[in-house]
mmCIF file of C-alpha atoms (C1' of nucleotides) in Angstrom:
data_model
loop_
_atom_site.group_PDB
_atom_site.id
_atom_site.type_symbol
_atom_site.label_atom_id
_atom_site.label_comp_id
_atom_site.label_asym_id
_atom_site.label_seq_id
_atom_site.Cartn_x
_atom_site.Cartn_y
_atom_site.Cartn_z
ATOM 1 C CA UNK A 98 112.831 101.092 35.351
ATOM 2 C CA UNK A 99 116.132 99.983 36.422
ATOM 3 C CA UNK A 100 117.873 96.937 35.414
ATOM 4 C CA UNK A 101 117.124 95.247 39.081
ATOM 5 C CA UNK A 102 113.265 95.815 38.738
ATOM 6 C CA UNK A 103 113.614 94.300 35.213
ATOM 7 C CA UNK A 104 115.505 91.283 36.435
ATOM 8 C CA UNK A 105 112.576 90.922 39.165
ATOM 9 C CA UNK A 106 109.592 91.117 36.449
ATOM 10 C CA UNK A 107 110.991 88.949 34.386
ATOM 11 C CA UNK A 108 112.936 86.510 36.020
ATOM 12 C CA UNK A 109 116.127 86.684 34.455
ATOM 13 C CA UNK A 110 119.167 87.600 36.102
ATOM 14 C CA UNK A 111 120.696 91.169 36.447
ATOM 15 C CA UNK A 112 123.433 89.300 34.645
ATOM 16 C CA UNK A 113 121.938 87.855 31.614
ATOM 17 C CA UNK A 114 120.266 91.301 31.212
ATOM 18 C CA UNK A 115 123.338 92.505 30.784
ATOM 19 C CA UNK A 116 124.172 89.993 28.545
ATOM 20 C CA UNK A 117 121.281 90.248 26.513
ATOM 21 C CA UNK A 118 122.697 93.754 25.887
ATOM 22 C CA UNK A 119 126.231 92.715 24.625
ATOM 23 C CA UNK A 120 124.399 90.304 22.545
ATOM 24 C CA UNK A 121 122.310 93.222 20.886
ATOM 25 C CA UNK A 122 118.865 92.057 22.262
ATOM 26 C CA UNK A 123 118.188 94.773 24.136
ATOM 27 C CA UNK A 124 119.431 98.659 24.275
ATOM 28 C CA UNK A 125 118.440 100.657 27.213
ATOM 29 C CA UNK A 126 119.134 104.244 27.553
ATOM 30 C CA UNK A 127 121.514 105.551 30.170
ATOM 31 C CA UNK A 128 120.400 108.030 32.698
ATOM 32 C CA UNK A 129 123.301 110.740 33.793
ATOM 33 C CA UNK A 130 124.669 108.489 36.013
ATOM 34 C CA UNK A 131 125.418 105.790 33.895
ATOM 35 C CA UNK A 132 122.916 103.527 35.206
ATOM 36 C CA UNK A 133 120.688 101.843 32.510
ATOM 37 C CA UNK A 134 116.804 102.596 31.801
ATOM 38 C CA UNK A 135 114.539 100.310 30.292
ATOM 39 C CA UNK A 136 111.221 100.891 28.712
ATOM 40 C CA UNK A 137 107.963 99.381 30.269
ATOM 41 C CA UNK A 138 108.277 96.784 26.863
ATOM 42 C CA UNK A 139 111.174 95.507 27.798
ATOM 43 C CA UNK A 140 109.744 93.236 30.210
ATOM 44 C CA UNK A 141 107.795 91.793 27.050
ATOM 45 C CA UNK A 142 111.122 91.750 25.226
ATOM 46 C CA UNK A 143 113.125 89.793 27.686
ATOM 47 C CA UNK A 144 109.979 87.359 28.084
ATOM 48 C CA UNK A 145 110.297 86.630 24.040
ATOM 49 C CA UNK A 146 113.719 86.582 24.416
ATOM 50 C CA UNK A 147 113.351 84.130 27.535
ATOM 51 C CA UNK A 148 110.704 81.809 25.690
ATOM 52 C CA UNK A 149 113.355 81.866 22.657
ATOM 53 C CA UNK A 150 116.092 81.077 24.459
ATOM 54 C CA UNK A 151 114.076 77.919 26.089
ATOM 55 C CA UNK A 152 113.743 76.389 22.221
ATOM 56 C CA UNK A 153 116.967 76.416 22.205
ATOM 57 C CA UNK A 154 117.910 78.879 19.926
ATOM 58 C CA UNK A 155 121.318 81.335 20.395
ATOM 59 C CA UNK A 156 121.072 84.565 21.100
ATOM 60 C CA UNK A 157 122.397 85.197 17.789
ATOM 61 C CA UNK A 158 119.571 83.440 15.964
ATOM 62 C CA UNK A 159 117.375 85.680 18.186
ATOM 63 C CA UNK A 160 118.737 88.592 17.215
ATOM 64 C CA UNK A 161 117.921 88.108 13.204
ATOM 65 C CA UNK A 162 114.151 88.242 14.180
ATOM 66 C CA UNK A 163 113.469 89.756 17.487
ATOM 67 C CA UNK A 164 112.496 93.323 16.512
ATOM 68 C CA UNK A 165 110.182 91.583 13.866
ATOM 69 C CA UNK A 166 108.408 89.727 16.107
ATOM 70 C CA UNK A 167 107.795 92.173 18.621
ATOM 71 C CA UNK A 168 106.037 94.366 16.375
ATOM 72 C CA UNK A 169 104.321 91.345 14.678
ATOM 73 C CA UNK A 170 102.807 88.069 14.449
ATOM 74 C CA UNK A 171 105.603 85.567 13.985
ATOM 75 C CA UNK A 172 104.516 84.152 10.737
ATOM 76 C CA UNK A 173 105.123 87.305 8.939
ATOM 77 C CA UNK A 174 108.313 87.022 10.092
ATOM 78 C CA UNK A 175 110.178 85.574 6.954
ATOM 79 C CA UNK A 176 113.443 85.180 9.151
ATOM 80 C CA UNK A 177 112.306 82.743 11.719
ATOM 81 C CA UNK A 178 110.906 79.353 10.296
ATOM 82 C CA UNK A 179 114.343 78.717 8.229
ATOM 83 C CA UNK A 180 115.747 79.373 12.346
ATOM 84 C CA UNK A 181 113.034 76.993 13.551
ATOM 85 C CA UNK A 182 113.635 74.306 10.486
ATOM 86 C CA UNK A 183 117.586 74.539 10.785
ATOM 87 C CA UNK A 184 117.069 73.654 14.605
ATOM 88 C CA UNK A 185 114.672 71.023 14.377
ATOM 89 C CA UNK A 186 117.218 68.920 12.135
ATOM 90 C CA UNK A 187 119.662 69.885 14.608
ATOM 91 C CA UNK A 188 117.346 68.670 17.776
ATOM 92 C CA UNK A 189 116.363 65.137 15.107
ATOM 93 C CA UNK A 190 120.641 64.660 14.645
ATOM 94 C CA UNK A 191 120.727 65.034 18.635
ATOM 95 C CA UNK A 192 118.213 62.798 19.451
ATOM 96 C CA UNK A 193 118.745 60.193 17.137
ATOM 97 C CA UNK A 194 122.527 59.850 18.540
ATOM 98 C CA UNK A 195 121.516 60.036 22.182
ATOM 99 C CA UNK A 196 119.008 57.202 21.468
ATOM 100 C CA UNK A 197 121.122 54.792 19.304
ATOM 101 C CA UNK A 198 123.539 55.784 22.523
ATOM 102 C CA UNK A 199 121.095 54.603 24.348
ATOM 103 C CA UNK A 200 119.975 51.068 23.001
ATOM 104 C CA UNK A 201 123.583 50.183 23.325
ATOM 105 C CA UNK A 202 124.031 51.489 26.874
ATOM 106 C CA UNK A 203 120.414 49.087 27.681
ATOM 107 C CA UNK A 204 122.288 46.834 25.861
ATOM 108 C CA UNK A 205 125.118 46.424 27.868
ATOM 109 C CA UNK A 206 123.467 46.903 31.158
ATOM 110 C CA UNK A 207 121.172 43.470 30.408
ATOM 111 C CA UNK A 208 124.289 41.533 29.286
ATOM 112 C CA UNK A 209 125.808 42.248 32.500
ATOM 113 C CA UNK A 210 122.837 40.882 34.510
ATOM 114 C CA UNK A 211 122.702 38.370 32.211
ATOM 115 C CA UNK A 212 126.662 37.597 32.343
ATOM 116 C CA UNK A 213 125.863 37.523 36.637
ATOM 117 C CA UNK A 214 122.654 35.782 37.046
ATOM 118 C CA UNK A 215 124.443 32.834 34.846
ATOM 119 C CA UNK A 216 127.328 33.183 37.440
ATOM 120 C CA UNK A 217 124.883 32.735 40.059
ATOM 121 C CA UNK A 218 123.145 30.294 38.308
ATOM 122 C CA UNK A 219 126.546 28.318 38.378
ATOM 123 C CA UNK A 220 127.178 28.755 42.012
ATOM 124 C CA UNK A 221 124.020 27.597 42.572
ATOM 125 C CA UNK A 222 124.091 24.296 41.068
ATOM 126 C CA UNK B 103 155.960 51.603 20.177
ATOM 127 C CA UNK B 104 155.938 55.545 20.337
ATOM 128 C CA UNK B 105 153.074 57.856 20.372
ATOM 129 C CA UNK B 106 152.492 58.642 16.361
ATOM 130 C CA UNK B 107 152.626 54.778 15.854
ATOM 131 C CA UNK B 108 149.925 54.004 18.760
ATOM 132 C CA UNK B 109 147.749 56.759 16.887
ATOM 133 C CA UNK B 110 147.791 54.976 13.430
ATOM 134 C CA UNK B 111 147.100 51.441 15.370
ATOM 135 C CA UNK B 112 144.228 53.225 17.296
ATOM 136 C CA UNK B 113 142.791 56.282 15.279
ATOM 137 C CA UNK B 114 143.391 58.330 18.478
ATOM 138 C CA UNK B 115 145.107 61.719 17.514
ATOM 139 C CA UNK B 116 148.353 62.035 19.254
ATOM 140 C CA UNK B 117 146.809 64.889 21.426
ATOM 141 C CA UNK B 118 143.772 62.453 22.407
ATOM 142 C CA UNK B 119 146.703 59.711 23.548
ATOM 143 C CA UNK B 120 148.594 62.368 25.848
ATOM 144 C CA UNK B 121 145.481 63.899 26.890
ATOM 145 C CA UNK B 122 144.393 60.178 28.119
ATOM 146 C CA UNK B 123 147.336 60.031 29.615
ATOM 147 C CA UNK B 124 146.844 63.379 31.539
ATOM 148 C CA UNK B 125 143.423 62.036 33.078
ATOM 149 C CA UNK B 126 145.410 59.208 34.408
ATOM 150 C CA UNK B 127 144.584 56.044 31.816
ATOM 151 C CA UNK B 128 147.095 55.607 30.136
ATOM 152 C CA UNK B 129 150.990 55.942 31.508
ATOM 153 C CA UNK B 130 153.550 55.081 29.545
ATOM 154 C CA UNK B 131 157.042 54.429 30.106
ATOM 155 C CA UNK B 132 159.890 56.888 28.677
ATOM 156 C CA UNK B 133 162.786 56.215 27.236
ATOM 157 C CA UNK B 134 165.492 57.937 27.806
ATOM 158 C CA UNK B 135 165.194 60.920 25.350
ATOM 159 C CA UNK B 136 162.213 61.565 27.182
ATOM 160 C CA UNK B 137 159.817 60.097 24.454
ATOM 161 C CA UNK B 138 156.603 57.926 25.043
ATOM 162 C CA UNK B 139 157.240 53.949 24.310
ATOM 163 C CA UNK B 140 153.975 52.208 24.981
ATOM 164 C CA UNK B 141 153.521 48.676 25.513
ATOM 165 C CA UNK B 142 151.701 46.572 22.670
ATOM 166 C CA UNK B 143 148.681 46.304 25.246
ATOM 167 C CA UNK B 144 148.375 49.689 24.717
ATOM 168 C CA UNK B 145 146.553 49.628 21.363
ATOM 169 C CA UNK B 146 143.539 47.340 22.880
ATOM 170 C CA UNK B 147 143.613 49.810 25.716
ATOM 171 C CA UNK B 148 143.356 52.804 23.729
ATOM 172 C CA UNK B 149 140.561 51.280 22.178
ATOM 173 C CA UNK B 150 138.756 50.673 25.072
ATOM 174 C CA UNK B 151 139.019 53.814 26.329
ATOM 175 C CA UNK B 152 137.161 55.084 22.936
ATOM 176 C CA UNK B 153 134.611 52.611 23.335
ATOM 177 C CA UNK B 154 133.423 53.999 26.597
ATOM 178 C CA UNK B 155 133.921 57.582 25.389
ATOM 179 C CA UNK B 156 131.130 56.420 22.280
ATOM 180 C CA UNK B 157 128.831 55.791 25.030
ATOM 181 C CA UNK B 158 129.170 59.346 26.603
ATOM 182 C CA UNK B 159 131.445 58.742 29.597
ATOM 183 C CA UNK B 160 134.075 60.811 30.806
ATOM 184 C CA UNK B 161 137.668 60.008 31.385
ATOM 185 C CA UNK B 162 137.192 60.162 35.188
ATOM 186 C CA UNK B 163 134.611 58.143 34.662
ATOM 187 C CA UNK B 164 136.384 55.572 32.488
ATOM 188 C CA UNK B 165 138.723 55.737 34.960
ATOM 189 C CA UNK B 166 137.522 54.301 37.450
ATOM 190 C CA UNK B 167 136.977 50.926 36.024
ATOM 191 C CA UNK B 168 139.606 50.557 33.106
ATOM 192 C CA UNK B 169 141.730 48.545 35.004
ATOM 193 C CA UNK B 170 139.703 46.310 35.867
ATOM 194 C CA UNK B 171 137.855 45.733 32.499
ATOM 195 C CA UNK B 172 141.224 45.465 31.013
ATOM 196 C CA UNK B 173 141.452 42.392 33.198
ATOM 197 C CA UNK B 174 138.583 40.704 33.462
ATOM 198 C CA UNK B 175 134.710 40.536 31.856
ATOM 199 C CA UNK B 176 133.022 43.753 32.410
ATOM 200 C CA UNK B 177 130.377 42.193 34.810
ATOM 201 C CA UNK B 178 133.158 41.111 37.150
ATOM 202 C CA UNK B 179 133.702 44.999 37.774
ATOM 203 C CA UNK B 180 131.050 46.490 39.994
ATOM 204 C CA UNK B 181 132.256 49.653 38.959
ATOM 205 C CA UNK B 182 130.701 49.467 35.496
ATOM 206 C CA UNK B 183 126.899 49.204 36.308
ATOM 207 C CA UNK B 184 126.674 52.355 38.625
ATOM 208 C CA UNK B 185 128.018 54.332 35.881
ATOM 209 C CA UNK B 186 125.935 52.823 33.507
ATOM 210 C CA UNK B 187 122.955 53.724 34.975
ATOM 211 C CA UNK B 188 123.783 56.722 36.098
ATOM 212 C CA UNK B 189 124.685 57.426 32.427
ATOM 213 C CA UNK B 190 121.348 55.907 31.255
ATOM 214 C CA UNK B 191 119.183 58.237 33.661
ATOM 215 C CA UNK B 192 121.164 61.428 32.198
ATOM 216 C CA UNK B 193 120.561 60.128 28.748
ATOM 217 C CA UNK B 194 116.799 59.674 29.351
ATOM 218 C CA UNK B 195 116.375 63.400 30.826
ATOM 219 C CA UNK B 196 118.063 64.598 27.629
ATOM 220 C CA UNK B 197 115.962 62.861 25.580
ATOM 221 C CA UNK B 198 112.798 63.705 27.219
ATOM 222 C CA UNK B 199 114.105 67.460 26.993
ATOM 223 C CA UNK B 200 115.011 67.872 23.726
ATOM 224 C CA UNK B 201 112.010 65.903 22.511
ATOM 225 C CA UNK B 202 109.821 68.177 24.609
ATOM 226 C CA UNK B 203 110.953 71.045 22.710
ATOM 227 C CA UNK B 204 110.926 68.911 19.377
ATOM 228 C CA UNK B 205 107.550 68.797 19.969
ATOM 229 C CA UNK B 206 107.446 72.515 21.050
ATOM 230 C CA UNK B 207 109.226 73.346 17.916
ATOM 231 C CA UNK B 208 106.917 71.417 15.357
ATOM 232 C CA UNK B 209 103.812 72.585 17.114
ATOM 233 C CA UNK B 210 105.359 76.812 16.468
ATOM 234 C CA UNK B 211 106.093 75.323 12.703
ATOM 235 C CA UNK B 212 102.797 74.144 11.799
ATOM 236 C CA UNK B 213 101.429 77.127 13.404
ATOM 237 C CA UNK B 214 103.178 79.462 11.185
ATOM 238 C CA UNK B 215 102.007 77.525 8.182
ATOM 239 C CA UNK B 216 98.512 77.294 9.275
ATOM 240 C CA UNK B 217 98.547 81.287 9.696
ATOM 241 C CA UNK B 218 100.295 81.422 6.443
ATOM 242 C CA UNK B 219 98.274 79.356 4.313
ATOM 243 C CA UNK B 220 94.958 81.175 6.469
ATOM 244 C CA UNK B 221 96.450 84.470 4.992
ATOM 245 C CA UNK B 222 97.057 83.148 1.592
ATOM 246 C CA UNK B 223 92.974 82.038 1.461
ATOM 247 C CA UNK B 224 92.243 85.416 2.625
ATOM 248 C CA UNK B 225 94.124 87.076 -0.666
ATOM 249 C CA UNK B 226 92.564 84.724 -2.623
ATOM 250 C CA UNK B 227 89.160 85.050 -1.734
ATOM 251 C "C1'" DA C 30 175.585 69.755 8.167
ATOM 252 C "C1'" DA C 31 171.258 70.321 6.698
ATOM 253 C "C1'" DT C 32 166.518 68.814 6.352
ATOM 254 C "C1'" DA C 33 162.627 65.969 7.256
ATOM 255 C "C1'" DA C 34 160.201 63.692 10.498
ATOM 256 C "C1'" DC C 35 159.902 62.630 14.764
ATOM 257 C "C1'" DC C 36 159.244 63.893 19.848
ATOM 258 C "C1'" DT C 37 158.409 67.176 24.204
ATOM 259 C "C1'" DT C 38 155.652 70.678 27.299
ATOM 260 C "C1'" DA C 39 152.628 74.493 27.725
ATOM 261 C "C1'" DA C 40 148.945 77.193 26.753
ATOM 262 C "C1'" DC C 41 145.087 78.886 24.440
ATOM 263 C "C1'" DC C 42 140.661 77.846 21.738
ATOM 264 C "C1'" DT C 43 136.029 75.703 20.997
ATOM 265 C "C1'" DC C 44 130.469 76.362 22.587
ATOM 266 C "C1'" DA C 45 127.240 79.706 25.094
ATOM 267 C "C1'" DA C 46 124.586 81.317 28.631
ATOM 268 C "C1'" DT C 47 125.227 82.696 32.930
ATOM 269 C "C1'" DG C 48 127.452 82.452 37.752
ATOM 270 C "C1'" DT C 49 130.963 84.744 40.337
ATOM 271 C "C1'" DT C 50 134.169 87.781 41.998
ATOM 272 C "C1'" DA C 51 136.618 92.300 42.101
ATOM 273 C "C1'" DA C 52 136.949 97.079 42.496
ATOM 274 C "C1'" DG C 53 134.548 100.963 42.690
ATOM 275 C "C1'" DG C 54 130.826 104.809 41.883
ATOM 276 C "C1'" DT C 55 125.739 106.385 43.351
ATOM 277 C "C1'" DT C 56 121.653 106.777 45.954
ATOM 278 C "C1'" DT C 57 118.873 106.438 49.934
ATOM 279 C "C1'" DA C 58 117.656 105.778 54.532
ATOM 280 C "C1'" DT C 59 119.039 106.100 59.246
ATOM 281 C "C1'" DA D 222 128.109 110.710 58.041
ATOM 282 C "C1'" DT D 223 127.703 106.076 57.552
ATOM 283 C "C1'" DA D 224 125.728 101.858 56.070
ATOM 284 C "C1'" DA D 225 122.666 99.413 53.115
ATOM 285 C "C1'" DA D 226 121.336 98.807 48.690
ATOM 286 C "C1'" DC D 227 121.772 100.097 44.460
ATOM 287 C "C1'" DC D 228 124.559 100.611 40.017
ATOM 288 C "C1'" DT D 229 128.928 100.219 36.728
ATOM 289 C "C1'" DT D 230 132.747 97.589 33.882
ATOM 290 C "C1'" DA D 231 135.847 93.881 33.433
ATOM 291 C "C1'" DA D 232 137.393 89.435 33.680
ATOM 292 C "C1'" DC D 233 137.528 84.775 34.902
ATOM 293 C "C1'" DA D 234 134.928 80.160 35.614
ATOM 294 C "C1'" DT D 235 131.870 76.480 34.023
ATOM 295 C "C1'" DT D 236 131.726 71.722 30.644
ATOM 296 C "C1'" DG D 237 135.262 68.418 28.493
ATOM 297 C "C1'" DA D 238 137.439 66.090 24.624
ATOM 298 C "C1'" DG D 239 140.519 67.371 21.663
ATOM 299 C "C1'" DG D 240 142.223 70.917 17.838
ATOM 300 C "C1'" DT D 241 145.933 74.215 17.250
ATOM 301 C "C1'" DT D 242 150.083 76.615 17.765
ATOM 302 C "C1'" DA D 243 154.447 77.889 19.750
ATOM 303 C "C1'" DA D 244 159.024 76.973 20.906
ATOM 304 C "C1'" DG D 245 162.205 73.766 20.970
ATOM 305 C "C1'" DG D 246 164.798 69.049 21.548
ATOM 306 C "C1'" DT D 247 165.950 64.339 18.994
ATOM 307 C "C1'" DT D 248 166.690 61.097 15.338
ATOM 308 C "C1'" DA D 249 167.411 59.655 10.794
ATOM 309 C "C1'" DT D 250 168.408 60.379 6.041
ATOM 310 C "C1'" DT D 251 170.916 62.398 2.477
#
DNA sequence: AATAACCTTAACCTCAATGTTAAGGTTTAT
DNA sequence: ATAAACCTTAACATTGAGGTTAAGGTTATT
């Protein structure tokens, strides 16, 4: 099929295909016109690559296992948990920050209601 | 004071200070040679400015109210609590995302495990 | 007068997937 | 034969604070 049909089936765009490509994810042959040819399994590789991509992983980090995977189960994939495990710590630093970032931003928003309704509280009286 | 001296008062790199100064909060004076010469105000401005940029807003953002912080409590400016909350609803999509794939993550870890340690009670049968 | 230690503007780099032209070749249907 | 609908490569844009470097002017010290 041609890179269009692929983008349909799979819902990724006729762009990230071909970046997908540059990245080394995928390699479809050429017909003589130059136009690219994919395989019927590429629709099942740009899925996996898809569903990768979604946890947040880099193309790159997709790249070290993808082949594996698509001829295996993942767990006898030895090069995927330590990707997995690296971005979990990444996604616990991430979380923790945006969290403590937002106590303080909770924080602040109550002191200024606070700060008015004593205001008010003053015109009032 | 000049520009390297505002740094050490402030921590701010010398490129941080002019690029404040390109997004409009902070404009010095120049002497004559051309050179920077901030006021001594400067220093508690510069550290406002990094206050709000710890709690993830953006220059224009900052912007918007640093005047009027710089002159008065921050519930006096009605700029501030728009911003806030609008911050505040972008931090809690963030956090729900990446702790939606945290969860996503753990559940493809354990999995791997499970199928690891099934296949490890399968040799040793 | 030379050197260190300042200062200036301007521009490119980072991260990373993907959107968006631009400029042009191919295929297909009318 | 022409237009619609494909395809190609290449390159720039996005996000945004701030690092880095280049090329050069100024000030101060020896």
């Amino acid at each position: 099929m041609k890179i269009s049909e692929l983008s349909r089936l799979t819902g990724a765009s006729v762009r990230s295909l071909r970046h997908y490509e540059e990245q080394g994810l995928l390699t479809p042959r050429r017909l003589d016109n130059g136009y690219r040819e994919y395989h019927d399994l590429a629709v099942e590789q740009v899925r996996t690559i898809r569903f990768y991509l979604k946890l947040g992983l880099t193309t790159a980090q997709i790249s070290g296992f993808l082949h594996c995977v698509m001829k295996n189960k993942e767990a006898f994939c030895e090069e995927v948990l330590p990707v997995y495990k690296k971005k979990l710590r990444e996604l616990n630093e991430q979380i923790e920050l945006l969290t403590a970032i937002r106590s303080n931003l909770e924080e602040r928003i109550r002191s200024i209601h606070d700060e008015r309704s004593a205001l008010q509280g003053f015109d009032e009286k």
